[in-house]
PDB file of C-alpha atoms and ligand atoms in Angstrom:
ATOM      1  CA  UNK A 247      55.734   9.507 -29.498  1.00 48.00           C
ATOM      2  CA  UNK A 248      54.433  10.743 -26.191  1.00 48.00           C
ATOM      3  CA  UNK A 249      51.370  12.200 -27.504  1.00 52.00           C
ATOM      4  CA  UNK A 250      51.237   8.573 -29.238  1.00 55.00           C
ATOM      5  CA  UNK A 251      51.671   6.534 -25.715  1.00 52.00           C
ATOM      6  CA  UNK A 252      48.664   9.284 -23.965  1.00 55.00           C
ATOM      7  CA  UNK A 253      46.186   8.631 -26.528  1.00 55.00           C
ATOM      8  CA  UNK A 254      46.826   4.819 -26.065  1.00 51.00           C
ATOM      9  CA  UNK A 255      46.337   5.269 -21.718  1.00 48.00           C
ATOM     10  CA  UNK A 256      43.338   7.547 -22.647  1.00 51.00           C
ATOM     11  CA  UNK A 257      41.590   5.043 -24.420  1.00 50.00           C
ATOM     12  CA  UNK A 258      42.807   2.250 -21.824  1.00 49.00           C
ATOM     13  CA  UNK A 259      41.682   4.490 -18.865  1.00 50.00           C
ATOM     14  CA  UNK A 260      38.184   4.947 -20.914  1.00 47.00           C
ATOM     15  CA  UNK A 261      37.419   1.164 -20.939  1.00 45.00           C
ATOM     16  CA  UNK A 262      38.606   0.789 -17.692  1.00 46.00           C
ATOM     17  CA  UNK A 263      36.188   2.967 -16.328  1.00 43.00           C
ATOM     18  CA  UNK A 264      33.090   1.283 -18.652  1.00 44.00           C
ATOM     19  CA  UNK A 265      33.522  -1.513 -18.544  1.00 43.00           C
ATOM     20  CA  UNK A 266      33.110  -2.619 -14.933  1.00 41.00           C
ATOM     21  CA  UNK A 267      30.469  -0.342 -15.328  1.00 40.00           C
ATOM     22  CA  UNK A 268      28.756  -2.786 -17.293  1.00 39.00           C
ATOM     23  CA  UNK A 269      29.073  -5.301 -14.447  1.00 40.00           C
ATOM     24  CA  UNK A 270      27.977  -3.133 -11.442  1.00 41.00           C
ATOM     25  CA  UNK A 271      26.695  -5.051  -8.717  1.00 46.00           C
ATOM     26  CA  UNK A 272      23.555  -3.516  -9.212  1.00 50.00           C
ATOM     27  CA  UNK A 273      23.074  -4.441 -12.228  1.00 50.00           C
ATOM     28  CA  UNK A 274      19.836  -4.786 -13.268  1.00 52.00           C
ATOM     29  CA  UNK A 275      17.878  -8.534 -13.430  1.00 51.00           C
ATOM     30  CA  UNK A 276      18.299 -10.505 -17.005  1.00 53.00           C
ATOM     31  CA  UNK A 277      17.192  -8.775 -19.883  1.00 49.00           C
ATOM     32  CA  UNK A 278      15.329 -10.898 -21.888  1.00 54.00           C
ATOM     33  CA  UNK A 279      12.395 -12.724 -20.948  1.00 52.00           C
ATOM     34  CA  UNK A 280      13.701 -15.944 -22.325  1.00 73.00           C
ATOM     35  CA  UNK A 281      15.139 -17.640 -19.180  1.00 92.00           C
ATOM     36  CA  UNK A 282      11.471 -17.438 -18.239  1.00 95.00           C
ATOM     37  CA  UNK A 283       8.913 -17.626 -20.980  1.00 95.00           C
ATOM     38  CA  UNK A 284       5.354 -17.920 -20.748  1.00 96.00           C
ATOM     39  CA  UNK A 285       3.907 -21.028 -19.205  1.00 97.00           C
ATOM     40  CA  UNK A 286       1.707 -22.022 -22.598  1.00 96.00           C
ATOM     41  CA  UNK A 287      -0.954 -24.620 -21.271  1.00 97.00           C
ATOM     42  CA  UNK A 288      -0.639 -24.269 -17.686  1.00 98.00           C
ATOM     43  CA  UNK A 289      -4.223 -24.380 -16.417  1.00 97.00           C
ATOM     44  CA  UNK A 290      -4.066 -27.843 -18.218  1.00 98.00           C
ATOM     45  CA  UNK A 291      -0.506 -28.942 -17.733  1.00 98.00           C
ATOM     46  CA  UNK A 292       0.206 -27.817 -14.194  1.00 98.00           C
ATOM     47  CA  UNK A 293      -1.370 -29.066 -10.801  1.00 97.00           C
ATOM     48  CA  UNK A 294      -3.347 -26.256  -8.730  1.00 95.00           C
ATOM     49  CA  UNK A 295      -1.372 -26.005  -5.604  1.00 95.00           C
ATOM     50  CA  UNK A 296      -3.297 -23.454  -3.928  1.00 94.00           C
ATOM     51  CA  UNK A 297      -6.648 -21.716  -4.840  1.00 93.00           C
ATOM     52  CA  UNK A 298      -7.863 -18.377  -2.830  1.00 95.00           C
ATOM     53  CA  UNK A 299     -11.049 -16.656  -2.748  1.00 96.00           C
ATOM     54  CA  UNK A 300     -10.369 -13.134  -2.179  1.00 96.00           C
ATOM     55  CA  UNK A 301     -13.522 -11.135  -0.444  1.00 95.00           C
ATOM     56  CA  UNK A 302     -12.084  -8.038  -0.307  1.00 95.00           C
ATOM     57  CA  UNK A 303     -10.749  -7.616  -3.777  1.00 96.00           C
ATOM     58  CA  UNK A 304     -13.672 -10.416  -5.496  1.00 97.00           C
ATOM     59  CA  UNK A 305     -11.249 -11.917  -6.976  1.00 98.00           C
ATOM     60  CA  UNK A 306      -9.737 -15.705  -7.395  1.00 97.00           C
ATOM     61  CA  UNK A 307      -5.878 -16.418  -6.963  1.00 97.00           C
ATOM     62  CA  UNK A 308      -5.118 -19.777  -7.897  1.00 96.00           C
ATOM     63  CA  UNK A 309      -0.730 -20.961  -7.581  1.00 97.00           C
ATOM     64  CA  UNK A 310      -0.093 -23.643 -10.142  1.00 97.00           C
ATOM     65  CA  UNK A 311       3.089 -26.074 -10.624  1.00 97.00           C
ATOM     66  CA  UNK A 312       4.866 -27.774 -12.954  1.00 97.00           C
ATOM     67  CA  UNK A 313       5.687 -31.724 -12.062  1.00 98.00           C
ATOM     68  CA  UNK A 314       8.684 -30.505 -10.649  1.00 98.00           C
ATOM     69  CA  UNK A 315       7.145 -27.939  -7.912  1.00 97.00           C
ATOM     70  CA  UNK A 316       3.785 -30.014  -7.222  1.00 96.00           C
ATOM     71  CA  UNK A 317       6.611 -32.915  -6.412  1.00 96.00           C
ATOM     72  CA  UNK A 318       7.418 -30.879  -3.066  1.00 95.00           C
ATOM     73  CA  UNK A 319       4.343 -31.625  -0.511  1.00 93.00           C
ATOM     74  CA  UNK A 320       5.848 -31.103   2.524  1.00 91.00           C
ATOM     75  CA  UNK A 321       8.567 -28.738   4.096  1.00 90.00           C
ATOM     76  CA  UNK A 322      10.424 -31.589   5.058  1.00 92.00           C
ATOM     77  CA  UNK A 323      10.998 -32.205   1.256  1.00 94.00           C
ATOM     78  CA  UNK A 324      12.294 -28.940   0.702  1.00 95.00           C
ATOM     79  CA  UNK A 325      14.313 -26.872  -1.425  1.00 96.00           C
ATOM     80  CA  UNK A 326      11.946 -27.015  -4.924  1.00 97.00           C
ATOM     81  CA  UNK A 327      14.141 -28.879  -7.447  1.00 98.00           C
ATOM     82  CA  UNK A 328      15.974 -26.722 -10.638  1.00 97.00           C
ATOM     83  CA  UNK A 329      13.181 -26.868 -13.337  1.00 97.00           C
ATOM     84  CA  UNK A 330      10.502 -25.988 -11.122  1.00 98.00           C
ATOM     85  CA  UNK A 331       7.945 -23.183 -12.204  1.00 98.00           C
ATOM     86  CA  UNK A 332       5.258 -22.058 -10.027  1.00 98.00           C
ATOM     87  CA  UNK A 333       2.226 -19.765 -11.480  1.00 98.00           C
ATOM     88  CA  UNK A 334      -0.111 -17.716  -9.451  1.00 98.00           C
ATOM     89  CA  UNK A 335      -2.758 -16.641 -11.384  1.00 98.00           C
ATOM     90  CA  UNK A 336      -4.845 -13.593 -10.282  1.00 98.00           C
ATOM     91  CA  UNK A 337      -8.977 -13.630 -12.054  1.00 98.00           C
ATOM     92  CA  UNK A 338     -11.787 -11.525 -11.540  1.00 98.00           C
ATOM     93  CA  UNK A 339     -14.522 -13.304  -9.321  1.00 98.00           C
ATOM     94  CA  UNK A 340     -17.680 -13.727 -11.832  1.00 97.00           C
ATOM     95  CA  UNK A 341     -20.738 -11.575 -10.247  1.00 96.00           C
ATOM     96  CA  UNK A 342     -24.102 -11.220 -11.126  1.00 95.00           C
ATOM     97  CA  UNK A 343     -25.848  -8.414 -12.202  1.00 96.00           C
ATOM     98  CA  UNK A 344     -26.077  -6.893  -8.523  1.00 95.00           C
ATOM     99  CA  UNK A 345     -22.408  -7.221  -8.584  1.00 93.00           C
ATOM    100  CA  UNK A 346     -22.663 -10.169  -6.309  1.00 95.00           C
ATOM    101  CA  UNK A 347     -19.915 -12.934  -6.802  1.00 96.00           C
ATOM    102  CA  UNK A 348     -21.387 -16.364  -8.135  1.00 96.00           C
ATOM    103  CA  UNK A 349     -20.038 -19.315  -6.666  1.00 96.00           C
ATOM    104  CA  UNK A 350     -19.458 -22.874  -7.986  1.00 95.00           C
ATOM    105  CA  UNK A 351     -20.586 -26.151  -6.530  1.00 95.00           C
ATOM    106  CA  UNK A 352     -18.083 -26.235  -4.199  1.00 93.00           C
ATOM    107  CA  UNK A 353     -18.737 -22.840  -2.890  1.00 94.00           C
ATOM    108  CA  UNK A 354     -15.699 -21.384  -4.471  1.00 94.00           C
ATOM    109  CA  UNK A 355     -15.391 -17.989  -6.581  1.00 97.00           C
ATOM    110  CA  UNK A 356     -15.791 -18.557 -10.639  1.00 97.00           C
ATOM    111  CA  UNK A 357     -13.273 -17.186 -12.416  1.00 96.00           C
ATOM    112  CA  UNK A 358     -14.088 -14.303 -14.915  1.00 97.00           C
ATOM    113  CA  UNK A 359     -10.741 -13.008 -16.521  1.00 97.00           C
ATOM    114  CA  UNK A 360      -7.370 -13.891 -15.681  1.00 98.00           C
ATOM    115  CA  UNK A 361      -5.760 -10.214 -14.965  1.00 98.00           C
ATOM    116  CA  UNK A 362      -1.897 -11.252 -14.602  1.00 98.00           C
ATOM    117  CA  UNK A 363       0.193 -14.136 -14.064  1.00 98.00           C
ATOM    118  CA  UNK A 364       2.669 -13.905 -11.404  1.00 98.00           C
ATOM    119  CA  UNK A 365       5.901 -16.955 -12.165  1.00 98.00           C
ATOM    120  CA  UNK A 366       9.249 -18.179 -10.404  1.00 97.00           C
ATOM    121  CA  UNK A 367      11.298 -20.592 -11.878  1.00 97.00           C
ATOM    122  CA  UNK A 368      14.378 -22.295 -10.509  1.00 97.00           C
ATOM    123  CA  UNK A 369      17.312 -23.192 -12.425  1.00 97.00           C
ATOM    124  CA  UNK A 370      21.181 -23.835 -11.825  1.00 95.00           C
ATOM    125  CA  UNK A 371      22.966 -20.351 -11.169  1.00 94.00           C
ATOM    126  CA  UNK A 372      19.618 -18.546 -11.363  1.00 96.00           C
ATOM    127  CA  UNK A 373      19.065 -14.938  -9.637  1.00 96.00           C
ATOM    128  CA  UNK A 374      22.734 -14.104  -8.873  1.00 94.00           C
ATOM    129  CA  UNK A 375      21.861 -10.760 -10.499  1.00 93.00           C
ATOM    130  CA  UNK A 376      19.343  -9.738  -7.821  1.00 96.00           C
ATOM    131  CA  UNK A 377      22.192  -9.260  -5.497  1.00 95.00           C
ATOM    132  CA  UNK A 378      21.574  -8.439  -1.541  1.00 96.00           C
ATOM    133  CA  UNK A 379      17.596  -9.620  -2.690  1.00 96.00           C
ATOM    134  CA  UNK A 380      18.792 -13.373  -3.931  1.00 97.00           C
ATOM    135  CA  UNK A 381      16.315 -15.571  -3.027  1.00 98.00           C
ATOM    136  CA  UNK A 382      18.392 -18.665  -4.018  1.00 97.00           C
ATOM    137  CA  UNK A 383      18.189 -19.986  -7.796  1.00 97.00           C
ATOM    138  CA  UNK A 384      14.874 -18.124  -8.174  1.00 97.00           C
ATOM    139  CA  UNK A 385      13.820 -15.368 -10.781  1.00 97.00           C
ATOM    140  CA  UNK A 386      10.615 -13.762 -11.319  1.00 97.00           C
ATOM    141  CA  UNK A 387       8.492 -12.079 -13.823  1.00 96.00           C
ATOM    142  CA  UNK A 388       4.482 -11.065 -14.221  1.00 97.00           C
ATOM    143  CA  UNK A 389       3.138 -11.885 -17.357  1.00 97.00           C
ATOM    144  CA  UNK A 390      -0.083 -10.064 -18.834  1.00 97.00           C
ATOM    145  CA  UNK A 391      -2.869 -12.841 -20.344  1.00 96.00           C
ATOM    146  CA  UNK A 392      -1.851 -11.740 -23.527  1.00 96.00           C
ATOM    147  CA  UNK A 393       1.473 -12.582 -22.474  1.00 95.00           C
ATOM    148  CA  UNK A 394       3.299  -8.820 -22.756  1.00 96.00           C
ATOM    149  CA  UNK A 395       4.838  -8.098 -19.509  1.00 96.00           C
ATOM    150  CA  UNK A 396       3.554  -6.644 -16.512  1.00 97.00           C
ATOM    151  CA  UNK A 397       7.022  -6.452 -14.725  1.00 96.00           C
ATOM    152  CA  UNK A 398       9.593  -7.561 -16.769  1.00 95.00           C
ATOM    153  CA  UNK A 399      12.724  -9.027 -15.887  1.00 94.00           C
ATOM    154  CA  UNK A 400      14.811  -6.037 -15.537  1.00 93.00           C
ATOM    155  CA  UNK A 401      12.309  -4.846 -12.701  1.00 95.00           C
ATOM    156  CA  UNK A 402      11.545  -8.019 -11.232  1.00 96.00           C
ATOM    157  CA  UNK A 403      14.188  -7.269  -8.065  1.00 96.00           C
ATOM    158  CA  UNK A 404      11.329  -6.573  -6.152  1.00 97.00           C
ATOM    159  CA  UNK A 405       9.398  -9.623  -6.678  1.00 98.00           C
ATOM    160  CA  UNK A 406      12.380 -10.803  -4.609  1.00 97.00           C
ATOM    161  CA  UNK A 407      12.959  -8.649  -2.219  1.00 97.00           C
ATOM    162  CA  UNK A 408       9.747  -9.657  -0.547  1.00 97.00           C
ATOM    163  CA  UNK A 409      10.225 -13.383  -1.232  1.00 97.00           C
ATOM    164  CA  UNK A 410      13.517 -13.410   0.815  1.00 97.00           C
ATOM    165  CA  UNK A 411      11.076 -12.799   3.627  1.00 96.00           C
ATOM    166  CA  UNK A 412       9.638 -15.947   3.060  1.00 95.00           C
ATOM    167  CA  UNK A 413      12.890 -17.003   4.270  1.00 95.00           C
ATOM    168  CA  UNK A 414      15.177 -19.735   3.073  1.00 95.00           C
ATOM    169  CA  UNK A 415      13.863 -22.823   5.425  1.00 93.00           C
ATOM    170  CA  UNK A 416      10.597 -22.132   2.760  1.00 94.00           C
ATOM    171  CA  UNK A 417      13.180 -21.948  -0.184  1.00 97.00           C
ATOM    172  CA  UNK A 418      11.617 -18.685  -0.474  1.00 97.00           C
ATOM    173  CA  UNK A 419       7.802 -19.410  -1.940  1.00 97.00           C
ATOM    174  CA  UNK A 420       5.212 -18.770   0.738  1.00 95.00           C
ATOM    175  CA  UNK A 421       2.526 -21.312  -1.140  1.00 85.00           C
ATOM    176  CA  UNK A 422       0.568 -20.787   2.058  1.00 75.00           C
ATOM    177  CA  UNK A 423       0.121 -24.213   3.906  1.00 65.00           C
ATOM    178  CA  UNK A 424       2.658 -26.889   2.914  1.00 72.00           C
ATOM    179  CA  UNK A 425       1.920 -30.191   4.438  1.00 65.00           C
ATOM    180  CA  UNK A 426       3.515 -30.889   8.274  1.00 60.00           C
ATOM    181  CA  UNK A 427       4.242 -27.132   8.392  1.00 52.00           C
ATOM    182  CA  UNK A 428       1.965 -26.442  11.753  1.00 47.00           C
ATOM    183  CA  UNK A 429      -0.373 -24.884   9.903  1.00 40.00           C
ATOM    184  CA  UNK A 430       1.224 -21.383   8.628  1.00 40.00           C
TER     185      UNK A 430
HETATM  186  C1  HEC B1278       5.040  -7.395  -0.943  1.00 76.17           C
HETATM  187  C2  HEC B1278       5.487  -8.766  -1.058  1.00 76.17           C
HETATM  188  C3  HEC B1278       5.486  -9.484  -2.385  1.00 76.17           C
HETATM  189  C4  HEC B1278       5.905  -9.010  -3.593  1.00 76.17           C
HETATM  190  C5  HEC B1278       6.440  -7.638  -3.959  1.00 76.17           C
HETATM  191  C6  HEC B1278       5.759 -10.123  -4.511  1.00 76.17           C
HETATM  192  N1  HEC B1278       5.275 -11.234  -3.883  1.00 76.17           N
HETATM  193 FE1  HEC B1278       4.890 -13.031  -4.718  1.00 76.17          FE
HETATM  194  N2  HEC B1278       3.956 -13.603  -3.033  1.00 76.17           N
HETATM  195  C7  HEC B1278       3.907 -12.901  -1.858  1.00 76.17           C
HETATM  196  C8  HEC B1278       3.082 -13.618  -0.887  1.00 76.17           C
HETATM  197  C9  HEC B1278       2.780 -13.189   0.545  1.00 76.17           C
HETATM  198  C10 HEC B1278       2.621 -14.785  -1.550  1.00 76.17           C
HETATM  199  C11 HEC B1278       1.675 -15.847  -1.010  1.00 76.17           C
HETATM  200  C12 HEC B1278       0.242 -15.476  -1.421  1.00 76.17           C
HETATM  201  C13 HEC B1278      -0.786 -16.505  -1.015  1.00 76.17           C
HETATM  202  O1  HEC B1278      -0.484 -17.694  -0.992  1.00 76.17           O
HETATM  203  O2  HEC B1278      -1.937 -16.114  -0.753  1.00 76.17           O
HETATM  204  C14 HEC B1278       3.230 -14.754  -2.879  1.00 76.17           C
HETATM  205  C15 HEC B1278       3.073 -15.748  -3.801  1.00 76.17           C
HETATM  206  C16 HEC B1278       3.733 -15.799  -5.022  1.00 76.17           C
HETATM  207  C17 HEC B1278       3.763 -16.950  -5.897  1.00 76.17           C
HETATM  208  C18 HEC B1278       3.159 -18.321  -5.592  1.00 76.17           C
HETATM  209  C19 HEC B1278       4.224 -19.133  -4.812  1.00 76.17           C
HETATM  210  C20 HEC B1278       4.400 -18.656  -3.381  1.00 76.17           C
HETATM  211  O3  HEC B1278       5.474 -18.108  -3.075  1.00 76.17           O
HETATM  212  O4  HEC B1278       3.455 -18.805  -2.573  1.00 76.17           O
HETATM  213  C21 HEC B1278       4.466 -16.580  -7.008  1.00 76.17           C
HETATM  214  C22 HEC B1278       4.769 -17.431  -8.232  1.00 76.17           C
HETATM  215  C23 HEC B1278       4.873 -15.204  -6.826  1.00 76.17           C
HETATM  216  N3  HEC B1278       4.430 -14.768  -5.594  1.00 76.17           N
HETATM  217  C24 HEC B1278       5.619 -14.478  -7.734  1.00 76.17           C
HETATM  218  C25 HEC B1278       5.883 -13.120  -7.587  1.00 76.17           C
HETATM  219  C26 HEC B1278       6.380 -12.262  -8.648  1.00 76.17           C
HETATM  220  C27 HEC B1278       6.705 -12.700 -10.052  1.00 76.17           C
HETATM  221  C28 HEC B1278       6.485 -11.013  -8.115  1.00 76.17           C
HETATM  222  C29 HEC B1278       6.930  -9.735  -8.788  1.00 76.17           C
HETATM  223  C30 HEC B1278       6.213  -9.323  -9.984  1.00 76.17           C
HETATM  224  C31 HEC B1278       6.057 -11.099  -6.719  1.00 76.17           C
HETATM  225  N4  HEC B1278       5.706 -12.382  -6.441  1.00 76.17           N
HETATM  226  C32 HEC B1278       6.065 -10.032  -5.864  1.00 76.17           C
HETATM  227  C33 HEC B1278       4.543 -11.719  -1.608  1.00 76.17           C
HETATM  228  C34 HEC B1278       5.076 -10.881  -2.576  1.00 76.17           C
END
């Protein structure tokens, strides 16, 4: 009988110990990439919010939006609404032969490839499992063009760790200049 009763606190003091395990508060972000999928369409069905020549790097990083984060235009219209996605898309700079970058009418960069797809998206209760790097109802991931993962969910923490310095008055996206904000 007593051999009975240890074998039953064994097992007890097993689960007790894995189980919270499984919840650690470092837990790792979401596992699946299904709260954020890839944004099918969006050089069509998002508005550019942003678009950067780079010099250094010859390459062309243009932020997209859904409806929902092209509605925000000014800082005094912040935080983004749940639903929003925002894109930045990273491209090679088209050069010429001598390597030189071609430019467009405007004087802006052409694009040559898209190399990765960097995307936030808000929704109710999201990013609760980055922890001490929450950057509100944010989460992150970095999508290859061919839509495999460059940093998955699971290692996305970092993507907000450094968006948290963007600092909550922002609601955490940098997005460069947003209307009436002095000019950052
Ligand atoms: C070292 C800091 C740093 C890290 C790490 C980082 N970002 Fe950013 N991110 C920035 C900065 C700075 C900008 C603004 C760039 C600009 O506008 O030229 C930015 C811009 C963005 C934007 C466009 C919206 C905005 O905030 O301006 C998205 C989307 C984005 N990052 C997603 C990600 C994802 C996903 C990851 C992780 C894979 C990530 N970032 C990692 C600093 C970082």
């Amino acid at each position: 009988m007593i051999r009975r009763l240890c074998a039953v606190c064994w097992i007890a003091s097993f689960l007790a110990v894995l189980l919270p395990a499984g919840q650690s508060q470092n837990a790792p972000a979401p596992p699946t990439g299904e709260r954020i999928a890839f944004p099918e369409g969006y050089p069509e069905k998002y508005q550019v919010l942003r678009l950067v020549d780079k010099a250094d790097k010859k390459q062309v990083v243009t932020v997209y939006g859904n409806d929902a984060a092209a509605s925000i235009k000014s800082t005094s219209q912040l935080p983004y609404p749940y639903s929003s996605i925002i894109v930045m898309e990273t491209s090679s700079a088209l050069t010429d032969s001598q390597g030189k970058v071609m430019l467009d009418d405007k004087g802006h960069y052409r694009k040559d490839k898209v190399l990765g797809l960097h995307v936030m998206r808000k929704e109710r209760g999201f990013g609760q499992v980055y922890g001490q790097n929450r950057t509100g109802e944010w989460e992150y991931v970095e999508f290859r063009p061919d839509r495999g993962y460059l940093t998955p969910p699971e290692k996305s923490s970092v993507c907000a760790e450094c968006h948290l310095k963007a600092g909550r008055q922002r609601d955490f996206v940098y997005r460069g200049r947003l209307h009436s904000d002095g000019g950052n």
